[in-house]
PDB file of C-alpha atoms in Angstrom:
ATOM      1  CA  MET A  21     163.376  56.789  93.895  1.00 51.00           C
ATOM      2  CA  ASN A  22     166.197  58.710  95.623  1.00 59.00           C
ATOM      3  CA  THR A  23     165.429  58.053  99.293  1.00 66.00           C
ATOM      4  CA  GLU A  24     168.407  60.257 100.337  1.00 65.00           C
ATOM      5  CA  ALA A  25     167.064  63.262  98.466  1.00 63.00           C
ATOM      6  CA  ILE A  26     163.595  62.750  99.949  1.00 62.00           C
ATOM      7  CA  TRP A  27     165.101  62.528 103.482  1.00 61.00           C
ATOM      8  CA  THR A  28     167.164  65.665 102.896  1.00 64.00           C
ATOM      9  CA  PHE A  29     164.063  67.523 101.772  1.00 60.00           C
ATOM     10  CA  ILE A  30     162.153  66.378 104.922  1.00 61.00           C
ATOM     11  CA  THR A  31     164.918  67.278 107.283  1.00 62.00           C
ATOM     12  CA  THR A  32     165.653  70.600 105.720  1.00 61.00           C
ATOM     13  CA  GLN A  33     162.359  71.967 104.299  1.00 62.00           C
ATOM     14  CA  GLY A  34     159.671  69.412 105.371  1.00 62.00           C
ATOM     15  CA  VAL A  35     159.160  70.905 108.833  1.00 64.00           C
ATOM     16  CA  ASP A  36     158.853  74.365 107.443  1.00 69.00           C
ATOM     17  CA  PHE A  37     156.393  73.291 104.819  1.00 68.00           C
ATOM     18  CA  GLY A  38     154.386  71.350 107.374  1.00 71.00           C
ATOM     19  CA  LEU A  39     154.166  74.393 109.613  1.00 72.00           C
ATOM     20  CA  LYS A  40     152.964  76.430 106.637  1.00 74.00           C
ATOM     21  CA  VAL A  41     150.205  73.937 105.888  1.00 77.00           C
ATOM     22  CA  ILE A  42     149.097  73.900 109.635  1.00 81.00           C
ATOM     23  CA  GLY A  43     149.292  77.743 109.586  1.00 78.00           C
ATOM     24  CA  ALA A  44     147.214  77.836 106.407  1.00 78.00           C
ATOM     25  CA  LEU A  45     144.510  75.539 107.849  1.00 84.00           C
ATOM     26  CA  ILE A  46     144.315  77.629 111.029  1.00 84.00           C
ATOM     27  CA  ALA A  47     144.156  80.844 108.976  1.00 82.00           C
ATOM     28  CA  TRP A  48     141.350  79.402 106.859  1.00 84.00           C
ATOM     29  CA  VAL A  49     139.316  78.325 109.813  1.00 86.00           C
ATOM     30  CA  ILE A  50     139.746  81.582 111.712  1.00 86.00           C
ATOM     31  CA  GLY A  51     139.386  83.674 108.461  1.00 82.00           C
ATOM     32  CA  ARG A  52     136.073  81.965 107.565  1.00 84.00           C
ATOM     33  CA  TRP A  53     134.819  82.495 111.112  1.00 87.00           C
ATOM     34  CA  LEU A  54     135.746  86.146 110.994  1.00 85.00           C
ATOM     35  CA  ILE A  55     134.130  86.568 107.599  1.00 82.00           C
ATOM     36  CA  GLY A  56     130.865  85.109 108.878  1.00 83.00           C
ATOM     37  CA  LEU A  57     131.123  87.427 111.913  1.00 83.00           C
ATOM     38  CA  ALA A  58     131.711  90.473 109.746  1.00 82.00           C
ATOM     39  CA  GLN A  59     128.674  89.602 107.527  1.00 79.00           C
ATOM     40  CA  ARG A  60     126.426  89.146 110.532  1.00 82.00           C
ATOM     41  CA  LEU A  61     127.608  92.416 112.154  1.00 80.00           C
ATOM     42  CA  VAL A  62     127.115  94.375 108.909  1.00 78.00           C
ATOM     43  CA  GLY A  63     123.717  92.772 108.365  1.00 75.00           C
ATOM     44  CA  LYS A  64     122.563  93.634 111.867  1.00 78.00           C
ATOM     45  CA  ALA A  65     123.940  97.177 111.530  1.00 74.00           C
ATOM     46  CA  ILE A  66     121.986  97.709 108.331  1.00 69.00           C
ATOM     47  CA  GLU A  67     118.883  96.213 109.845  1.00 70.00           C
ATOM     48  CA  ARG A  68     119.079  98.525 112.909  1.00 71.00           C
ATOM     49  CA  GLY A  69     119.427 101.522 110.655  1.00 61.00           C
ATOM     50  CA  LYS A  70     116.148 100.627 108.907  1.00 61.00           C
ATOM     51  CA  ARG A  71     117.023 102.894 106.031  1.00 59.00           C
ATOM     52  CA  MET A  72     117.872 100.243 103.488  1.00 60.00           C
ATOM     53  CA  ASP A  73     115.611  97.773 101.695  1.00 60.00           C
ATOM     54  CA  PRO A  74     116.185  94.173 102.883  1.00 67.00           C
ATOM     55  CA  THR A  75     116.740  93.117  99.214  1.00 63.00           C
ATOM     56  CA  LEU A  76     119.663  95.544  98.769  1.00 64.00           C
ATOM     57  CA  SER A  77     121.144  94.897 102.167  1.00 69.00           C
ATOM     58  CA  ASN A  78     121.243  91.116 101.563  1.00 71.00           C
ATOM     59  CA  TYR A  79     122.979  91.781  98.257  1.00 68.00           C
ATOM     60  CA  LEU A  80     125.614  93.986  99.800  1.00 71.00           C
ATOM     61  CA  VAL A  81     126.317  91.398 102.552  1.00 75.00           C
ATOM     62  CA  SER A  82     126.794  88.733  99.834  1.00 76.00           C
ATOM     63  CA  ILE A  83     129.219  90.919  97.917  1.00 73.00           C
ATOM     64  CA  LEU A  84     131.137  91.703 101.180  1.00 77.00           C
ATOM     65  CA  GLY A  85     131.488  87.962 101.729  1.00 79.00           C
ATOM     66  CA  VAL A  86     132.849  87.312  98.279  1.00 77.00           C
ATOM     67  CA  ILE A  87     135.496  90.066  98.613  1.00 78.00           C
ATOM     68  CA  LEU A  88     136.626  88.940 102.028  1.00 80.00           C
ATOM     69  CA  ASN A  89     136.921  85.342 100.861  1.00 81.00           C
ATOM     70  CA  ILE A  90     139.079  86.425  97.924  1.00 78.00           C
ATOM     71  CA  VAL A  91     141.358  88.397 100.336  1.00 79.00           C
ATOM     72  CA  LEU A  92     141.578  85.368 102.602  1.00 79.00           C
ATOM     73  CA  VAL A  93     142.702  83.099  99.698  1.00 80.00           C
ATOM     74  CA  LEU A  94     145.333  85.607  98.637  1.00 77.00           C
ATOM     75  CA  ALA A  95     146.622  85.882 102.169  1.00 79.00           C
ATOM     76  CA  ILE A  96     146.929  82.060 102.484  1.00 77.00           C
ATOM     77  CA  LEU A  97     148.689  81.941  99.093  1.00 75.00           C
ATOM     78  CA  ASP A  98     151.101  84.581 100.305  1.00 75.00           C
ATOM     79  CA  MET A  99     151.999  82.390 103.246  1.00 72.00           C
ATOM     80  CA  PHE A 100     153.315  79.720 100.766  1.00 69.00           C
ATOM     81  CA  GLY A 101     155.420  82.416  99.040  1.00 68.00           C
ATOM     82  CA  ILE A 102     153.016  82.838  96.141  1.00 66.00           C
ATOM     83  CA  ARG A 103     152.981  86.616  95.761  1.00 62.00           C
ATOM     84  CA  THR A 104     149.691  88.403  94.591  1.00 58.00           C
ATOM     85  CA  THR A 105     151.438  89.709  91.576  1.00 59.00           C
ATOM     86  CA  SER A 106     152.340  86.148  90.464  1.00 56.00           C
ATOM     87  CA  PHE A 107     148.735  85.137  91.271  1.00 57.00           C
ATOM     88  CA  ALA A 108     147.443  87.933  89.154  1.00 57.00           C
ATOM     89  CA  VAL A 109     149.608  86.912  86.194  1.00 57.00           C
ATOM     90  CA  LEU A 110     148.356  83.346  86.575  1.00 56.00           C
ATOM     91  CA  LEU A 111     144.709  84.586  86.510  1.00 56.00           C
ATOM     92  CA  ALA A 112     145.446  86.719  83.502  1.00 57.00           C
ATOM     93  CA  GLY A 113     146.902  83.677  81.669  1.00 54.00           C
ATOM     94  CA  ALA A 114     143.810  81.625  82.533  1.00 53.00           C
ATOM     95  CA  GLY A 115     141.448  84.482  81.887  1.00 54.00           C
ATOM     96  CA  LEU A 116     140.047  83.104  78.711  1.00 52.00           C
ATOM     97  CA  ALA A 117     139.331  79.728  80.113  1.00 54.00           C
ATOM     98  CA  ILE A 118     137.829  81.090  83.319  1.00 51.00           C
ATOM     99  CA  GLY A 119     135.757  83.591  81.248  1.00 56.00           C
ATOM    100  CA  THR A 120     134.353  80.736  79.104  1.00 56.00           C
ATOM    101  CA  ALA A 121     133.567  78.536  82.036  1.00 53.00           C
ATOM    102  CA  TRP A 122     132.155  81.326  84.201  1.00 58.00           C
ATOM    103  CA  GLY A 123     130.532  83.344  81.460  1.00 60.00           C
ATOM    104  CA  GLY A 124     127.078  82.247  82.581  1.00 67.00           C
ATOM    105  CA  LEU A 125     127.751  83.190  86.148  1.00 70.00           C
ATOM    106  CA  LEU A 126     129.056  86.619  85.162  1.00 75.00           C
ATOM    107  CA  THR A 127     125.898  87.337  83.182  1.00 83.00           C
ATOM    108  CA  HIS A 128     123.816  86.343  86.219  1.00 81.00           C
ATOM    109  CA  PHE A 129     125.915  88.590  88.375  1.00 79.00           C
ATOM    110  CA  ALA A 130     125.570  91.508  85.996  1.00 83.00           C
ATOM    111  CA  ALA A 131     121.730  90.866  85.736  1.00 85.00           C
ATOM    112  CA  GLY A 132     121.640  90.945  89.572  1.00 82.00           C
ATOM    113  CA  VAL A 133     123.204  94.366  89.622  1.00 82.00           C
ATOM    114  CA  PHE A 134     120.517  95.571  87.114  1.00 87.00           C
ATOM    115  CA  LEU A 135     117.800  94.060  89.242  1.00 86.00           C
ATOM    116  CA  GLN A 136     119.085  95.991  92.200  1.00 82.00           C
ATOM    117  CA  VAL A 137     119.001  99.248  90.178  1.00 82.00           C
ATOM    118  CA  LEU A 138     115.627  98.582  88.449  1.00 86.00           C
ATOM    119  CA  ARG A 139     113.935  97.118  91.641  1.00 87.00           C
ATOM    120  CA  PRO A 140     111.070  95.306  89.870  1.00 91.00           C
ATOM    121  CA  TYR A 141     110.530  93.408  93.190  1.00 91.00           C
ATOM    122  CA  ARG A 142     111.676  93.267  96.776  1.00 89.00           C
ATOM    123  CA  VAL A 143     112.122  90.596  99.486  1.00 88.00           C
ATOM    124  CA  GLY A 144     108.616  89.491 100.463  1.00 90.00           C
ATOM    125  CA  ASP A 145     106.910  90.346  97.174  1.00 92.00           C
ATOM    126  CA  PHE A 146     104.851  87.620  95.519  1.00 93.00           C
ATOM    127  CA  VAL A 147     106.022  87.390  91.882  1.00 94.00           C
ATOM    128  CA  THR A 148     106.107  85.206  88.735  1.00 95.00           C
ATOM    129  CA  VAL A 149     109.478  85.267  87.094  1.00 94.00           C
ATOM    130  CA  GLY A 150     111.720  83.125  84.876  1.00 90.00           C
ATOM    131  CA  GLY A 151     109.008  82.092  82.387  1.00 87.00           C
ATOM    132  CA  GLY A 152     106.465  80.934  84.982  1.00 90.00           C
ATOM    133  CA  VAL A 153     108.044  80.355  88.327  1.00 94.00           C
ATOM    134  CA  THR A 154     105.689  81.802  91.008  1.00 94.00           C
ATOM    135  CA  GLY A 155     106.430  82.377  94.667  1.00 94.00           C
ATOM    136  CA  THR A 156     107.445  84.844  97.478  1.00 93.00           C
ATOM    137  CA  VAL A 157     110.914  86.436  97.103  1.00 93.00           C
ATOM    138  CA  ARG A 158     113.185  85.109  99.875  1.00 91.00           C
ATOM    139  CA  GLU A 159     116.503  86.514  98.562  1.00 87.00           C
ATOM    140  CA  LEU A 160     118.063  88.342  95.606  1.00 86.00           C
ATOM    141  CA  GLY A 161     121.473  86.815  95.552  1.00 82.00           C
ATOM    142  CA  LEU A 162     124.627  87.527  93.539  1.00 79.00           C
ATOM    143  CA  PHE A 163     123.673  84.960  90.903  1.00 84.00           C
ATOM    144  CA  GLY A 164     120.066  83.965  91.411  1.00 89.00           C
ATOM    145  CA  THR A 165     116.806  84.879  92.980  1.00 92.00           C
ATOM    146  CA  THR A 166     115.363  82.534  95.559  1.00 93.00           C
ATOM    147  CA  LEU A 167     111.612  82.105  95.815  1.00 95.00           C
ATOM    148  CA  VAL A 168     109.334  80.055  98.079  1.00 95.00           C
ATOM    149  CA  SER A 169     106.524  78.606  95.990  1.00 93.00           C
ATOM    150  CA  PRO A 170     102.942  78.317  97.257  1.00 90.00           C
ATOM    151  CA  ASP A 171     103.474  74.639  97.949  1.00 91.00           C
ATOM    152  CA  ASN A 172     106.320  75.667 100.270  1.00 93.00           C
ATOM    153  CA  THR A 173     109.115  74.620  97.861  1.00 94.00           C
ATOM    154  CA  VAL A 174     112.372  76.710  97.612  1.00 95.00           C
ATOM    155  CA  VAL A 175     113.138  77.535  93.956  1.00 94.00           C
ATOM    156  CA  THR A 176     116.174  79.411  92.707  1.00 93.00           C
ATOM    157  CA  VAL A 177     116.105  81.120  89.324  1.00 94.00           C
ATOM    158  CA  GLY A 178     119.224  82.656  87.620  1.00 91.00           C
ATOM    159  CA  ASN A 179     119.134  86.404  87.648  1.00 91.00           C
ATOM    160  CA  ASN A 180     119.772  86.529  83.944  1.00 90.00           C
ATOM    161  CA  LYS A 181     116.757  84.444  83.257  1.00 92.00           C
ATOM    162  CA  VAL A 182     114.689  86.625  85.508  1.00 92.00           C
ATOM    163  CA  LEU A 183     115.812  89.810  83.818  1.00 91.00           C
ATOM    164  CA  SER A 184     115.336  88.395  80.260  1.00 91.00           C
ATOM    165  CA  GLU A 185     111.831  87.110  80.958  1.00 92.00           C
ATOM    166  CA  THR A 186     108.540  88.826  81.926  1.00 93.00           C
ATOM    167  CA  ILE A 187     108.277  89.763  85.597  1.00 94.00           C
ATOM    168  CA  GLN A 188     104.892  89.855  87.212  1.00 94.00           C
ATOM    169  CA  ASN A 189     104.684  91.468  90.644  1.00 94.00           C
ATOM    170  CA  PHE A 190     101.474  90.790  92.491  1.00 92.00           C
ATOM    171  CA  SER A 191     102.491  92.829  95.608  1.00 90.00           C
ATOM    172  CA  THR A 192     103.171  96.293  94.050  1.00 90.00           C
ATOM    173  CA  LEU A 193      99.506  97.408  93.985  1.00 89.00           C
ATOM    174  CA  GLN A 194      97.329  97.451  97.040  1.00 87.00           C
ATOM    175  CA  TRP A 195      94.565  95.211  95.820  1.00 90.00           C
ATOM    176  CA  ARG A 196      94.563  92.060  93.663  1.00 92.00           C
ATOM    177  CA  ARG A 197      91.540  90.803  91.746  1.00 94.00           C
ATOM    178  CA  VAL A 198      90.180  87.234  92.381  1.00 95.00           C
ATOM    179  CA  ASP A 199      88.744  85.776  89.207  1.00 95.00           C
ATOM    180  CA  VAL A 200      85.940  83.252  89.693  1.00 96.00           C
ATOM    181  CA  THR A 201      83.063  82.165  87.465  1.00 96.00           C
ATOM    182  CA  ALA A 202      79.582  80.988  88.282  1.00 95.00           C
ATOM    183  CA  LYS A 203      76.869  79.596  85.962  1.00 95.00           C
ATOM    184  CA  ILE A 204      73.167  79.942  86.494  1.00 94.00           C
ATOM    185  CA  ALA A 205      70.432  78.018  84.768  1.00 93.00           C
ATOM    186  CA  ASN A 206      68.258  79.388  82.081  1.00 91.00           C
ATOM    187  CA  GLY A 207      65.202  81.010  83.554  1.00 89.00           C
ATOM    188  CA  VAL A 208      66.927  82.272  86.666  1.00 93.00           C
ATOM    189  CA  ASP A 209      66.602  86.033  87.347  1.00 94.00           C
ATOM    190  CA  VAL A 210      70.102  87.278  86.555  1.00 94.00           C
ATOM    191  CA  GLY A 211      69.658  90.480  88.411  1.00 94.00           C
ATOM    192  CA  ASP A 212      68.569  88.702  91.538  1.00 94.00           C
ATOM    193  CA  ALA A 213      71.559  86.386  91.300  1.00 95.00           C
ATOM    194  CA  ILE A 214      73.971  89.279  90.888  1.00 95.00           C
ATOM    195  CA  GLN A 215      72.620  91.096  93.910  1.00 95.00           C
ATOM    196  CA  ARG A 216      72.746  88.094  96.123  1.00 95.00           C
ATOM    197  CA  LEU A 217      76.318  87.320  95.106  1.00 96.00           C
ATOM    198  CA  LYS A 218      77.400  90.900  95.776  1.00 94.00           C
ATOM    199  CA  ALA A 219      75.902  90.764  99.185  1.00 94.00           C
ATOM    200  CA  ALA A 220      77.582  87.422  99.963  1.00 95.00           C
ATOM    201  CA  LEU A 221      80.970  88.550  98.762  1.00 95.00           C
ATOM    202  CA  SER A 222      80.926  91.643 100.984  1.00 92.00           C
ATOM    203  CA  GLU A 223      80.714  89.344 103.958  1.00 93.00           C
ATOM    204  CA  ILE A 224      83.837  87.310 103.149  1.00 95.00           C
ATOM    205  CA  PRO A 225      86.722  88.176 105.407  1.00 94.00           C
ATOM    206  CA  ASN A 226      89.558  90.173 103.852  1.00 94.00           C
ATOM    207  CA  VAL A 227      87.580  91.250 100.836  1.00 95.00           C
ATOM    208  CA  SER A 228      88.258  94.941 100.085  1.00 93.00           C
ATOM    209  CA  LYS A 229      85.692  97.410 101.254  1.00 89.00           C
ATOM    210  CA  GLU A 230      87.231 100.168  99.165  1.00 90.00           C
ATOM    211  CA  GLN A 231      87.073  98.286  95.890  1.00 90.00           C
ATOM    212  CA  PRO A 232      83.586  96.835  95.478  1.00 90.00           C
ATOM    213  CA  PRO A 233      83.401  93.318  93.910  1.00 93.00           C
ATOM    214  CA  ASP A 234      82.361  92.891  90.241  1.00 94.00           C
ATOM    215  CA  VAL A 235      79.571  90.503  89.335  1.00 95.00           C
ATOM    216  CA  GLU A 236      78.572  90.699  85.739  1.00 96.00           C
ATOM    217  CA  ILE A 237      77.525  88.496  82.846  1.00 95.00           C
ATOM    218  CA  LEU A 238      80.569  87.137  81.281  1.00 94.00           C
ATOM    219  CA  GLN A 239      78.966  85.144  78.392  1.00 94.00           C
ATOM    220  CA  PHE A 240      75.969  83.132  77.466  1.00 93.00           C
ATOM    221  CA  THR A 241      76.074  79.411  77.209  1.00 92.00           C
ATOM    222  CA  ALA A 242      73.615  76.600  76.353  1.00 90.00           C
ATOM    223  CA  GLU A 243      73.175  75.800  79.981  1.00 91.00           C
ATOM    224  CA  GLY A 244      72.606  79.501  81.064  1.00 92.00           C
ATOM    225  CA  PRO A 245      74.461  82.783  81.668  1.00 94.00           C
ATOM    226  CA  LEU A 246      78.035  82.566  82.925  1.00 96.00           C
ATOM    227  CA  LEU A 247      78.776  85.209  85.551  1.00 96.00           C
ATOM    228  CA  ALA A 248      82.156  86.718  86.258  1.00 96.00           C
ATOM    229  CA  VAL A 249      82.613  86.911  90.087  1.00 96.00           C
ATOM    230  CA  ARG A 250      85.509  89.181  90.961  1.00 96.00           C
ATOM    231  CA  PRO A 251      86.161  90.306  94.528  1.00 96.00           C
ATOM    232  CA  TYR A 252      89.353  92.246  95.440  1.00 96.00           C
ATOM    233  CA  THR A 253      91.805  91.439  98.232  1.00 95.00           C
ATOM    234  CA  HIS A 254      95.329  91.739  99.306  1.00 91.00           C
ATOM    235  CA  THR A 255      97.906  89.275  97.922  1.00 88.00           C
ATOM    236  CA  ASP A 256      98.449  87.730 101.357  1.00 88.00           C
ATOM    237  CA  HIS A 257      94.788  86.687 101.399  1.00 93.00           C
ATOM    238  CA  TYR A 258      94.301  85.821  97.742  1.00 93.00           C
ATOM    239  CA  TRP A 259      93.790  81.966  98.176  1.00 92.00           C
ATOM    240  CA  GLN A 260      91.621  82.336 101.227  1.00 95.00           C
ATOM    241  CA  VAL A 261      89.329  84.708  99.374  1.00 96.00           C
ATOM    242  CA  TYR A 262      89.468  82.528  96.247  1.00 96.00           C
ATOM    243  CA  PHE A 263      88.159  79.385  98.130  1.00 97.00           C
ATOM    244  CA  ASP A 264      85.681  81.416 100.184  1.00 97.00           C
ATOM    245  CA  THR A 265      84.230  82.875  97.068  1.00 97.00           C
ATOM    246  CA  HIS A 266      83.500  79.391  95.679  1.00 97.00           C
ATOM    247  CA  ARG A 267      81.844  78.449  98.882  1.00 96.00           C
ATOM    248  CA  ALA A 268      79.830  81.684  98.939  1.00 96.00           C
ATOM    249  CA  ILE A 269      78.570  80.938  95.333  1.00 96.00           C
ATOM    250  CA  VAL A 270      77.383  77.429  96.360  1.00 95.00           C
ATOM    251  CA  LYS A 271      75.768  78.642  99.574  1.00 95.00           C
ATOM    252  CA  THR A 272      74.047  81.548  97.948  1.00 95.00           C
ATOM    253  CA  PHE A 273      72.639  79.650  94.983  1.00 95.00           C
ATOM    254  CA  GLY A 274      71.488  76.800  97.290  1.00 93.00           C
ATOM    255  CA  ALA A 275      69.757  79.142  99.744  1.00 94.00           C
ATOM    256  CA  ALA A 276      68.014  80.814  96.683  1.00 93.00           C
ATOM    257  CA  GLY A 277      66.860  77.427  95.367  1.00 93.00           C
ATOM    258  CA  TYR A 278      68.396  77.965  91.925  1.00 93.00           C
ATOM    259  CA  PRO A 279      68.226  74.924  89.774  1.00 92.00           C
ATOM    260  CA  THR A 280      71.416  73.233  88.604  1.00 89.00           C
ATOM    261  CA  PRO A 281      72.433  74.293  85.022  1.00 87.00           C
ATOM    262  CA  GLU A 282      71.850  71.414  82.586  1.00 84.00           C
ATOM    263  CA  THR A 283      72.844  71.043  78.942  1.00 79.00           C
ATOM    264  CA  PRO A 284      69.587  71.008  76.815  1.00 75.00           C
ATOM    265  CA  LEU A 285      69.127  67.667  75.032  1.00 71.00           C
ATOM    266  CA  VAL A 286      68.458  67.815  71.332  1.00 62.00           C
ATOM    267  CA  GLN A 287      65.967  65.266  70.266  1.00 60.00           C
ATOM    268  CA  ARG A 288      66.166  63.939  66.826  1.00 61.00           C
ATOM    269  CA  HIS A 289      63.143  62.328  65.134  1.00 58.00           C
ATOM    270  CA  LEU A 290      63.971  59.774  62.538  1.00 57.00           C
ATOM    271  CA  THR A 291      61.505  59.484  59.632  1.00 61.00           C
ATOM    272  CA  LYS A 292      60.703  56.128  58.205  1.00 60.00           C
ATOM    273  CA  PRO A 293      61.221  55.773  54.460  1.00 61.00           C
ATOM    274  CA  ALA A 294      57.961  55.692  52.528  1.00 55.00           C
TER     275      ALA A 294
END
């Protein structure tokens, strides 16, 4: 190791290089702070305008952050004498490798753009996406959609998977049907049971008054008729109405004195051989 060459480098260029490193660190910290400030200001400005959907505004703020971060990196490289033209040539040479490694991310980004255009859901909608992931949309990001599941778990699904699978939006329409079944014993007056259930369902909080509940015979079983009990409610109150409907069925049938449906027993008589 040539100690004299190292010392010469330190005395002649080391101080300058060290100052550049310190300057780069300061520029990175201040730049990141300014980028965060710019994103917050733009987000608040869009929110005050109240003319843009939250889903689109979050998406635009995310894109702004990516662009500003790229500009910051290029500015720091320029401090070290690496010109943007040289950096562009370097990226072009590594384009194939980057494209292969980031191909999946680019497809998610492109799918996110299509989701913004098609708008199958918005922030706050209750949806099922990505082949069975259900939850409330928290954010439509650059590469993925973030949901909060009913058990309060944060789930992120890639935008490409969202776009390529079936999307169910439970918040688009005003009312959502709650599907419950109730079985009555053979011999019970079906018409009386239906009228009692309809009256009980109308008293459940948050059940739609505009869309009357449906109570009809779904099928016949060995134990007795199986009734389809279907009140309507808003998505926000779905589970409350779902559980209240089960309670209403038990309370109504108990008050009416209906017997518990039982499976008929088949008796077999064995004949003795002559």
